[in-house]
Coordinates of C-alpha atoms and ligand atoms in Angstrom, one line a residue:
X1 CA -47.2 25.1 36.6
X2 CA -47.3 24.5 32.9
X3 CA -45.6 28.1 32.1
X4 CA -42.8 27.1 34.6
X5 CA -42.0 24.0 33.1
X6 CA -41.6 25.6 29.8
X7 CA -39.3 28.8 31.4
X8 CA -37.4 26.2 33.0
X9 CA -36.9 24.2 29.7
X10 CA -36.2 27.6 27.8
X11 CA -33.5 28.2 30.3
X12 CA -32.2 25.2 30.3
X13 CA -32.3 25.4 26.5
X14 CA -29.9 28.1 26.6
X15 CA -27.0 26.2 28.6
X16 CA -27.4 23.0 26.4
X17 CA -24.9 21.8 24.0
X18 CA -28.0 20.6 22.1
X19 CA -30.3 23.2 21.8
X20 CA -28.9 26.4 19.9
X21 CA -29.1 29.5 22.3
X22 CA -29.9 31.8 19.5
X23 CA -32.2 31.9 16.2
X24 CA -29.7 29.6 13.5
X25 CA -30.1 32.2 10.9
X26 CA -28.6 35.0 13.2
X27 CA -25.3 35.8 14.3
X28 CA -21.3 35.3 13.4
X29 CA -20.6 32.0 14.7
X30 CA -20.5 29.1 12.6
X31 CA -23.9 26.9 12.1
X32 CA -21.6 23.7 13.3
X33 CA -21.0 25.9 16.2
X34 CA -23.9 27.1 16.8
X35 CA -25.0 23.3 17.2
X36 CA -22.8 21.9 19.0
X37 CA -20.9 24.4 21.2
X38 CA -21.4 24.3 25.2
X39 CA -22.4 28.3 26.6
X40 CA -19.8 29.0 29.0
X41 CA -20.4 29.7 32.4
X42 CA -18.4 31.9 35.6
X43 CA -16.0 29.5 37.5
X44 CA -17.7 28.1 40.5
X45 CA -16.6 28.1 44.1
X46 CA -15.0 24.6 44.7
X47 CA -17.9 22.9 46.5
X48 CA -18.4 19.0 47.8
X49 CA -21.5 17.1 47.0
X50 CA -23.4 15.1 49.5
X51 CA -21.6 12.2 47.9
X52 CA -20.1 9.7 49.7
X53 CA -17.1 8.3 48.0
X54 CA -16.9 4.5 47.5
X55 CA -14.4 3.7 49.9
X56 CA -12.7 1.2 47.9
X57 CA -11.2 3.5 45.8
X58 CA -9.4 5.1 48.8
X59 CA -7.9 1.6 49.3
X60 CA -5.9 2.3 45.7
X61 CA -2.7 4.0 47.1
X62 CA -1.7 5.7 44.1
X63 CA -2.8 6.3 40.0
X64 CA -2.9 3.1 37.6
X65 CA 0.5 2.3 36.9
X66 CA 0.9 3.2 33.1
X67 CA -0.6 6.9 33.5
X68 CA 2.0 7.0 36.2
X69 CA 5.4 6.1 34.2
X70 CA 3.7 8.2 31.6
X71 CA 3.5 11.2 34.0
X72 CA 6.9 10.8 35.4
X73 CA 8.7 11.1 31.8
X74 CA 6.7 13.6 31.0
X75 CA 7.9 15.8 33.9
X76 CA 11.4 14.7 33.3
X77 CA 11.0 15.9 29.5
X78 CA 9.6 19.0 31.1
X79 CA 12.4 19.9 33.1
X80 CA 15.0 18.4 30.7
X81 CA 13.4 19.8 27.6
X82 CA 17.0 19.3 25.3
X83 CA 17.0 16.4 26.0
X84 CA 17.6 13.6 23.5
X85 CA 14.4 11.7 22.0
X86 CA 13.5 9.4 24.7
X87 CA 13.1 5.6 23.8
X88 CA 10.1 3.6 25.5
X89 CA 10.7 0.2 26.6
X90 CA 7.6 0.8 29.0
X91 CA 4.1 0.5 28.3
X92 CA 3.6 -3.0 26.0
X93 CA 1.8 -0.4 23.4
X94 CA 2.5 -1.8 19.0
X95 CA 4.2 0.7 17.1
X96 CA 4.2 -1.3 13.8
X97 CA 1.7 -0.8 11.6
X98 CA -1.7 -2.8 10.8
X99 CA -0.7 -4.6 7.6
X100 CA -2.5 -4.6 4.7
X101 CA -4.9 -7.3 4.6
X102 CA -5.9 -6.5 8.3
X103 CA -6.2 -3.3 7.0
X104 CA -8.6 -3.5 4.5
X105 CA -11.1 -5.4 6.6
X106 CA -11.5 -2.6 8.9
X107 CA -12.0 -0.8 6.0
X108 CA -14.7 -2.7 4.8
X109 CA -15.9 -2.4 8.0
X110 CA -16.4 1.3 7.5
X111 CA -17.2 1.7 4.0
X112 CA -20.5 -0.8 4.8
X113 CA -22.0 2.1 7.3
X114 CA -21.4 4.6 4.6
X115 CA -24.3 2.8 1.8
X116 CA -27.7 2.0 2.8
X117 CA -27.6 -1.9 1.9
X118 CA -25.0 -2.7 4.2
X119 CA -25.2 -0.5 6.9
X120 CA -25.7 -1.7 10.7
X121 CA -26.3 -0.1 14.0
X122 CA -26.7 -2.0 17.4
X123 CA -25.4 -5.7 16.9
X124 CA -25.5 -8.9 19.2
X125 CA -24.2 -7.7 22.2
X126 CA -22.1 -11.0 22.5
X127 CA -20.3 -10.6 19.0
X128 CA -21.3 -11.2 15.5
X129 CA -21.8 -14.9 15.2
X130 CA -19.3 -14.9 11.8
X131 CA -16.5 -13.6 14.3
X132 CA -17.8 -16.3 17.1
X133 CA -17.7 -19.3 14.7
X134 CA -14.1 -17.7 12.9
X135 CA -12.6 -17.2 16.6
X136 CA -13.9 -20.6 17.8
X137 CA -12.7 -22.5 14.6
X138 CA -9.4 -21.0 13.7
X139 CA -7.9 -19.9 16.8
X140 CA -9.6 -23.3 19.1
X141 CA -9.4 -26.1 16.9
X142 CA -13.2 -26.5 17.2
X143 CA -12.2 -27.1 21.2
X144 CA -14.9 -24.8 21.9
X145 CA -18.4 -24.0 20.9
X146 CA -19.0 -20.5 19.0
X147 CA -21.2 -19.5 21.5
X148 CA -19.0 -19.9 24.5
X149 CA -17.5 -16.8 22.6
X150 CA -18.4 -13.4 23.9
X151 CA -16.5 -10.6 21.7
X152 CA -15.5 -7.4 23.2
X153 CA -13.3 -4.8 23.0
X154 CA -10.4 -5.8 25.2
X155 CA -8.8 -8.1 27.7
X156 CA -8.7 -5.4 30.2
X157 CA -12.5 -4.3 29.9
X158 CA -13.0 -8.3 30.4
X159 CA -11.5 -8.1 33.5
X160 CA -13.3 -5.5 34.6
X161 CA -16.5 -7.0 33.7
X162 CA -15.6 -10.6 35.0
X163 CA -15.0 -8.7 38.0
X164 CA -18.4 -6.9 37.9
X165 CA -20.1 -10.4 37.9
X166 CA -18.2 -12.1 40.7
X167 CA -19.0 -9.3 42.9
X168 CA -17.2 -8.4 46.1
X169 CA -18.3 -11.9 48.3
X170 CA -15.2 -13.7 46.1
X171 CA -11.8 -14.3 47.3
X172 CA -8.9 -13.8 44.1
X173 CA -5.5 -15.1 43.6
X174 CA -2.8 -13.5 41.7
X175 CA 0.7 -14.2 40.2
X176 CA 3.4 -11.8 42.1
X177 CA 3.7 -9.8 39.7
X178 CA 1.4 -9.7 37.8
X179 CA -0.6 -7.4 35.2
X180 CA -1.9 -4.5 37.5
X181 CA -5.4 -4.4 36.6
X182 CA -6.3 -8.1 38.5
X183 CA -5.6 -6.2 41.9
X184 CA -6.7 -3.1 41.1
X185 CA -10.5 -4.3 40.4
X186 CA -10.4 -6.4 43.1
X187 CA -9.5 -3.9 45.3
X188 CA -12.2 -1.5 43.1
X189 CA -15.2 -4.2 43.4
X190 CA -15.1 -4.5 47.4
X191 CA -13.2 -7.8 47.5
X192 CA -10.2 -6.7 50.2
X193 CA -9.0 -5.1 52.8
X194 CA -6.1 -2.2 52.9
X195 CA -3.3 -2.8 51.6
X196 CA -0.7 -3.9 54.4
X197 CA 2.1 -1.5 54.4
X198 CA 5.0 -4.3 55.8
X199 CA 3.9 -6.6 52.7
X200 CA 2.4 -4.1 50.5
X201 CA -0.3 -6.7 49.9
X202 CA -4.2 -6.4 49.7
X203 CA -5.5 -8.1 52.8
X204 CA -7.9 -11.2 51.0
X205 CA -6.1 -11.5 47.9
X206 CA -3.7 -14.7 47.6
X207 CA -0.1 -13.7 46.6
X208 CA 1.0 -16.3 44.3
X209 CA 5.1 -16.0 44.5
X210 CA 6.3 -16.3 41.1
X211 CA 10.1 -15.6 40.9
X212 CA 13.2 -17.3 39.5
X213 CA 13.6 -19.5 42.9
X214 CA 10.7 -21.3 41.8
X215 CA 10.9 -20.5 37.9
X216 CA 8.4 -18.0 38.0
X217 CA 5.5 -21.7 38.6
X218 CA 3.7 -21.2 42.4
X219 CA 4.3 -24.0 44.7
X220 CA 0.3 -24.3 44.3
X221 CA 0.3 -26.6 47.7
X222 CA 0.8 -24.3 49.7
X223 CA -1.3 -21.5 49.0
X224 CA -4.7 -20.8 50.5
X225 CA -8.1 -21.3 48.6
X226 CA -8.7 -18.6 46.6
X227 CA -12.4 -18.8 44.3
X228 CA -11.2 -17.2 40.9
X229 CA -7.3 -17.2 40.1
X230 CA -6.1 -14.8 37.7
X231 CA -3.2 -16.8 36.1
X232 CA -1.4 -15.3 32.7
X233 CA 0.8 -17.3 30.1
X234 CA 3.1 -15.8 28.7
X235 CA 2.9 -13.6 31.5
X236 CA 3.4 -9.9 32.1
X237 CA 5.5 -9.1 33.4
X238 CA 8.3 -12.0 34.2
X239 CA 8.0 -13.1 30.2
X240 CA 7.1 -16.7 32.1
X241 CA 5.8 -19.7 30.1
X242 CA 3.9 -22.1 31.7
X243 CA 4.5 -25.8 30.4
X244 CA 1.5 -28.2 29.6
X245 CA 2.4 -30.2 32.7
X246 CA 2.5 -26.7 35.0
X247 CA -1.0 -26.0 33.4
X248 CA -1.9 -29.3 34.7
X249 CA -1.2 -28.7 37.7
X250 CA -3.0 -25.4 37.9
X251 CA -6.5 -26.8 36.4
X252 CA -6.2 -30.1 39.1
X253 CA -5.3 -27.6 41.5
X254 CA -8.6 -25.3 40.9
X255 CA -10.6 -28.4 40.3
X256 CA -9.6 -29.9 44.1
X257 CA -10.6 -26.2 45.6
X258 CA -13.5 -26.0 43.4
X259 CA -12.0 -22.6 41.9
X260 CA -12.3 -20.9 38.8
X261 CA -9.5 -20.2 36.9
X262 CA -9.2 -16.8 34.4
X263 CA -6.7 -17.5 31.9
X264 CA -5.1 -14.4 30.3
X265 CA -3.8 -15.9 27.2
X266 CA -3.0 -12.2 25.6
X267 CA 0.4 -13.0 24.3
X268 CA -0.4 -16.7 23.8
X269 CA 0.4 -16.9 20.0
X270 CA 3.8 -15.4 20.7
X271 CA 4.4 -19.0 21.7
X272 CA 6.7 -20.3 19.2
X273 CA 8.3 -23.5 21.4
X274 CA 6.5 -26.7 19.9
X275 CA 4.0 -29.0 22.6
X276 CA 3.6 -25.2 25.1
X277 CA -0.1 -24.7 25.2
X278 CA -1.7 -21.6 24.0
X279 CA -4.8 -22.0 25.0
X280 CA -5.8 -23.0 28.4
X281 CA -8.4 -25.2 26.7
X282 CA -5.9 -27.4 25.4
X283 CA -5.4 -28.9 29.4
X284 CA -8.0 -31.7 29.9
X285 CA -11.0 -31.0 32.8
X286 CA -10.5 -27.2 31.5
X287 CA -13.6 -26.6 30.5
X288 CA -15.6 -27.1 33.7
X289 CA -13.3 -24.5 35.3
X290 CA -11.7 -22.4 33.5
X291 CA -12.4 -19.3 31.9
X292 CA -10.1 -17.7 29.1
X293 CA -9.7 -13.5 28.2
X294 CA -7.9 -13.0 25.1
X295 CA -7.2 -10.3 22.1
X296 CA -6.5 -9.0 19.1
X297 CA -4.2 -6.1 20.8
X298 CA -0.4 -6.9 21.1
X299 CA -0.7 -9.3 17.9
X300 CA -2.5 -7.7 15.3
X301 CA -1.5 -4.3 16.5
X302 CA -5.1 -3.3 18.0
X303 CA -4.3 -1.7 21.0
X304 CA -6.1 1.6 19.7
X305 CA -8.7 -0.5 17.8
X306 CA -10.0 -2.4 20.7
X307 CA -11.3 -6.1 19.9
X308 CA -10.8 -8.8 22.5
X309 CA -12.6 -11.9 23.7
X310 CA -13.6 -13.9 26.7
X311 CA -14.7 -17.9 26.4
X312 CA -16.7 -19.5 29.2
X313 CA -17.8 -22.7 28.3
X314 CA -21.1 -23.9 29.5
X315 CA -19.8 -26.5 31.7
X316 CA -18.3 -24.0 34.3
X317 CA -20.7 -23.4 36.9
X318 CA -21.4 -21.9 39.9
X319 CA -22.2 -23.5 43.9
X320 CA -25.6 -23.6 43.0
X321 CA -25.1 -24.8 39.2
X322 CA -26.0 -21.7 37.8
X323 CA -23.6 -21.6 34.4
X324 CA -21.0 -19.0 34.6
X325 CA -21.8 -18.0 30.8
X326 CA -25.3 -17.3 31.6
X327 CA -24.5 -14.4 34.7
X328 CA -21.5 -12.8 31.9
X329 CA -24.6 -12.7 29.2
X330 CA -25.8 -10.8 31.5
X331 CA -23.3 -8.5 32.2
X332 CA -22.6 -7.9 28.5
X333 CA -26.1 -7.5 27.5
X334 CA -26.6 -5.3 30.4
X335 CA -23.1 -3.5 30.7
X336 CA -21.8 -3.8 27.0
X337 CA -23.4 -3.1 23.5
X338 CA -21.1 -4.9 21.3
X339 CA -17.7 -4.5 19.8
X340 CA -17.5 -2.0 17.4
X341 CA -19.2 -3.2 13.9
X342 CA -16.1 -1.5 11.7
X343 CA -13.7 -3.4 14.2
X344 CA -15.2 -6.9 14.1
X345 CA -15.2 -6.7 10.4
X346 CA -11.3 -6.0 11.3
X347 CA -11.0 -9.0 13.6
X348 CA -12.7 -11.4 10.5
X349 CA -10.1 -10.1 8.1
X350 CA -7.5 -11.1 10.9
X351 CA -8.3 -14.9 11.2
X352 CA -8.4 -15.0 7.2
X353 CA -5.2 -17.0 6.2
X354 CA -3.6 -14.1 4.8
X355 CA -4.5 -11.7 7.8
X356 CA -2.8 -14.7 10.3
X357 CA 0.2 -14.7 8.4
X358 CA 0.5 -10.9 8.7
X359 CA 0.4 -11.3 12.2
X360 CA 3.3 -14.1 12.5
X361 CA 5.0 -11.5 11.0
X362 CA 4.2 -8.7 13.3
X363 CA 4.9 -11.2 15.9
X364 CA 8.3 -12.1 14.7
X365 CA 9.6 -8.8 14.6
X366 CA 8.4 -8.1 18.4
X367 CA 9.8 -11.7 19.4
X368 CA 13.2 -10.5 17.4
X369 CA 13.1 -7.4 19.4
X370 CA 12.8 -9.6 22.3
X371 CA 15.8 -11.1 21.8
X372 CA 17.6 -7.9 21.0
X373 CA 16.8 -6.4 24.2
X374 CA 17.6 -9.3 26.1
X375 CA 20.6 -9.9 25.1
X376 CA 21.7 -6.8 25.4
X377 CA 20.4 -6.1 29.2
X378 CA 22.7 -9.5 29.6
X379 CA 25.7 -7.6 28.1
X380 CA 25.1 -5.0 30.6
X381 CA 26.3 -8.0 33.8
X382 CA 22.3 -8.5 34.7
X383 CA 20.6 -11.8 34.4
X384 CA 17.3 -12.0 32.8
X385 CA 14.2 -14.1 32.1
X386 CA 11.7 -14.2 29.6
X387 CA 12.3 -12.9 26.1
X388 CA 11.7 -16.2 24.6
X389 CA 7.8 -16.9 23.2
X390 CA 7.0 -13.7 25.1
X391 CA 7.7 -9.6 24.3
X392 CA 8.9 -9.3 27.5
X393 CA 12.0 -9.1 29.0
X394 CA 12.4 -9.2 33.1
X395 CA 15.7 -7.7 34.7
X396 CA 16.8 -9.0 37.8
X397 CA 18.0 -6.1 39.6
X398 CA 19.5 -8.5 42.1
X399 CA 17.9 -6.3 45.3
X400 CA 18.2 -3.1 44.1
X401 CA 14.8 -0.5 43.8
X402 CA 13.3 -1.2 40.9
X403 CA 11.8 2.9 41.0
X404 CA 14.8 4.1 41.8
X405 CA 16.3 1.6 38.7
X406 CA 13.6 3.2 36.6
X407 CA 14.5 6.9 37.3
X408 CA 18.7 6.3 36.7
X409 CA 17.8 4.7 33.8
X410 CA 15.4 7.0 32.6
X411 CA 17.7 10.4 33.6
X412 CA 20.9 8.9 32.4
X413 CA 19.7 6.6 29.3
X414 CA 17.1 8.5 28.3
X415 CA 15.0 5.0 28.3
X416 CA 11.7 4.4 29.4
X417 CA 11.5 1.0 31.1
X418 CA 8.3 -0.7 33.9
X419 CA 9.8 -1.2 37.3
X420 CA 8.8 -4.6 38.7
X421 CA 7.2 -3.0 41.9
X422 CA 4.3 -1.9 39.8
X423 CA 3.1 -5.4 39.2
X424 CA 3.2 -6.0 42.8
X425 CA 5.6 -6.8 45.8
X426 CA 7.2 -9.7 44.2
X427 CA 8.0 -7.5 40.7
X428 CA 10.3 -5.3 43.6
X429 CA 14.0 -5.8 42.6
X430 CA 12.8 -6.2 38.6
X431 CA 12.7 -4.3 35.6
X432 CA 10.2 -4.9 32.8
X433 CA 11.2 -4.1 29.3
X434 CA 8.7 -4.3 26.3
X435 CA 10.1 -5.5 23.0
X436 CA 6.6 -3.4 21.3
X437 CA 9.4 -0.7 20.2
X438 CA 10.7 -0.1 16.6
X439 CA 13.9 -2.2 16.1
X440 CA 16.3 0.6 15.8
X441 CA 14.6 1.6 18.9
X442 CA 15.6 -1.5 20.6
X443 CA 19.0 -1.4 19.1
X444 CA 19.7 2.2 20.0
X445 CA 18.3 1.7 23.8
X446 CA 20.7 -1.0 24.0
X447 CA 23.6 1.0 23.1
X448 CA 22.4 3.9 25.6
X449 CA 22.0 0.9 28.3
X450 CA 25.6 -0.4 27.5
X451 CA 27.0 3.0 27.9
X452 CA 25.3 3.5 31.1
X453 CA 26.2 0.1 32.5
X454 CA 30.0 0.1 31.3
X455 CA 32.3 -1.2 33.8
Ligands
PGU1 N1 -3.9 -8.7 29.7 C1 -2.6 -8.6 29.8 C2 -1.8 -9.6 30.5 C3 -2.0 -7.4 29.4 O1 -0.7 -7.3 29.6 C4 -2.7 -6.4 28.8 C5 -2.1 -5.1 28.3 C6 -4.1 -6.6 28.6 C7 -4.7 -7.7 29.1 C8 -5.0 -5.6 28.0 O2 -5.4 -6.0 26.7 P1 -6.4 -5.2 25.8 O3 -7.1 -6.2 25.0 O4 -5.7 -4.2 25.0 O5 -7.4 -4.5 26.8 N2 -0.9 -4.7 29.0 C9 -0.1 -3.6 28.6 C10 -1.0 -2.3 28.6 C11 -1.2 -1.8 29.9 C12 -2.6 -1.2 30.2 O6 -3.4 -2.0 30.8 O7 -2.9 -0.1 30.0 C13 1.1 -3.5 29.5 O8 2.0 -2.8 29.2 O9 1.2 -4.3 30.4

């Protein structure tokens, strides 16, 4: 029995990427090699597993939508291979660089891991509590408590674990449109039925019209109860701002249908227009409803770092007054291990006074942009929306495909744009463009658009 085990671990040995298949000293390969490298074996029949595949994910009709623009340009590059550089309006991905104070904390951050005094491993799964206090302080006014703040490394990954904690029982509203990933866990977690090819809406998941008939706010009376509403301001994709007294509305409105509200305040400090709330914490009665997912990604230029946040303050609770920010401790104790310590020590050096005034600037040159592209789609006979304390732009396409928008554009302008019908039914007949571009980017995409558009 014994002398199996150990001819089975031998074996085993010799297909491991951790256990060197031959004596170290011997042989031509490199020792890092030798370490590290994965034996090869003979292509296998393609076989199933017993497996039975979670049937939610059958309910997803097609890939995630970014992967998917990205996959369509790149077969038009493929098959147009001369063809001139192609500009992206599409994905909402920086392309300036982190400045320098920013900069230098995340270098901090990985110069302390290199020297035995200041080196750390595993940290508090919920943040370190300088970043907490810092993010509470500075970006809240002191509106909430430090440890209502659980640190992360996104918005998106929030989502997905806000999701993970209300389970599948929940019912969830969106905006339409709205940011793709809201739906897509739904669907992902169990919450809905198929999608309904005459709407091409989830069965279970409240709709939330948003369009310029109602300037992009839902006529919140007459929608069904949902339990948790996904609602984002400045909003991607319409570039929608949601006034103090709409935000009212909202929290009354989840406080009368004892809901809970997540607030995607992503682009919030892109709000330049004096008295618009960036936070929905500013709105009285929000804190016994309302949770908030923020980060560090479109203003600091972090999308490839990672650092975001969630606040739940302890006064939301569940039916049977369990608080929220107890079950998410759980997740992110359970599920997460922390924000990276080299990118918190990034996110300190970002709510330093110098580091926030290097993102206004960031943020003005993406809101300039903003402005650029607008105005320029507008020159081009369409009317748009957004654009304004937002780095979106929204095309209205005035009934026209907003795919078949996409591909013209994209074979005849050479531009990479987001059509509307990716963020939902009511995004059909839109085009999203993203002012994260360099300038002359934005200048030059114009020019192409004009060309294309001429009369
Ligand atoms: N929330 C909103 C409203 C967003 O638009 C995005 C990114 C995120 C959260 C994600 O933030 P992270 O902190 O970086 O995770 N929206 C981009 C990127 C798309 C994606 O999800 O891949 C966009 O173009 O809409």
């Amino acid at each position: 029995m014994r002398a199996t085990a150990i001819a089975l671990l031998a074996a085993l040995g010799a297909a491991s990427a951790f256990v060197p298949s031959a004596p170290l000293s011997t042989g031509a390969v490199s020792t890092a090699r030798k370490h590290h490298a994965v034996n090869m074996v003979a292509a296998e029949p393609a076989v199933t597993t017993a497996v039975k595949r979670n049937a939610n994910f059958g309910k997803l009709s097609a890939g995630y939508l970014f992967p998917e623009i990205g996959r369509r340009r790149n077969a038009y590059l493929a098959a147009n291979p001369d063809t001139r550089p192609i500009i992206s309006l599409g994905i909402g991905d920086t392309t300036l660089p982190i400045p320098e104070h920013i900069l230098s904390g995340l270098q901090k951050g990985a110069s302390q891991l290199g020297n035995k005094e200041t080196y750390s491993g595993y940290g508090a799964e919920q943040g370190q509590g300088a970043l907490r206090e810092k993010i509470a302080n500075k970006l809240y006014n002191g509106l909430i408590k430090p440890d209502e703040v659980f640190v992360s490394d996104g918005a998106k990954c929030d989502i997905a674990r806000l999701q993970m904690m209300f389970g599948a029982g929940v019912v969830s509203a969106v905006q339409d449109p709205s940011y793709p990933v809201y739906v897509d866990t739904s669907v992902m977690m169990g919450q809905t039925g198929l999608v309904d090819p005459a709407t091409s809406q989830f069965d279970n998941i409240v709709y939330m019209p948003c369009n310029p008939t109602n300037d992009f706010f839902p006529d919140l009376s007459k929608l069904p109860r949902a339990d948790v509403i996904y609602f984002c301001s400045p909003n991607n994709p319409t570039g929608a701002v949601a006034t103090r007294a709409q935000l009212e509305a909202l929290v009354a409105h989840a406080k009368k249908q004892g809901s809970i509200v997540v607030f995607d305040a992503a682009y919030a400090p892109f709000i330049r227009t004096p008295g618009v709330p960036k936070s929905i914490f500013e709105i009285e009665g929000a804190r016994s409803c309302c949770i908030e997912v923020n980060s560090f990604s479109k203003y600091a230029g972090f999308t490839g770092v990672r650092l975001g946040w969630t606040v739940i303050p302890d006064d939301v609770k569940y039916a049977d007054g369990t608080p929220v920010r107890q079950d998410f401790n759980r997740v992110m104790t359970t599920a997460f291990n922390g924000a990276s310590n080299i990118v918190q020590a990034g996110g300190l050096a970002c709510l330093d006074d110098a580091g926030l005034a290097e993102i206004n600037n960031l943020m003005d040159y993406y809101l300039d942009n903003a402005v650029i592209l607008k105005k320029g789609i507008e020159s081009c006979g369409f009317k748009a929306y957004g654009g304004l304390d937002s780095p979106y732009v929204f095309v209205d396409l005035e009934g026209k495909s907003s795919w078949d928008m996409f591909s013209n554009i994209l074979e005849n302008a050479q531009v990479v744009t987001i059509p509307g019908a990716g963020f939902g039914p009511g995004g059909e007949g839109f085009l999203r463009l993203s002012a994260f571009a360099p300038k002359e980017s934005c200048k030059e995409a114009v020019s192409r658009l004009q060309e294309l558009f001429k009369a």
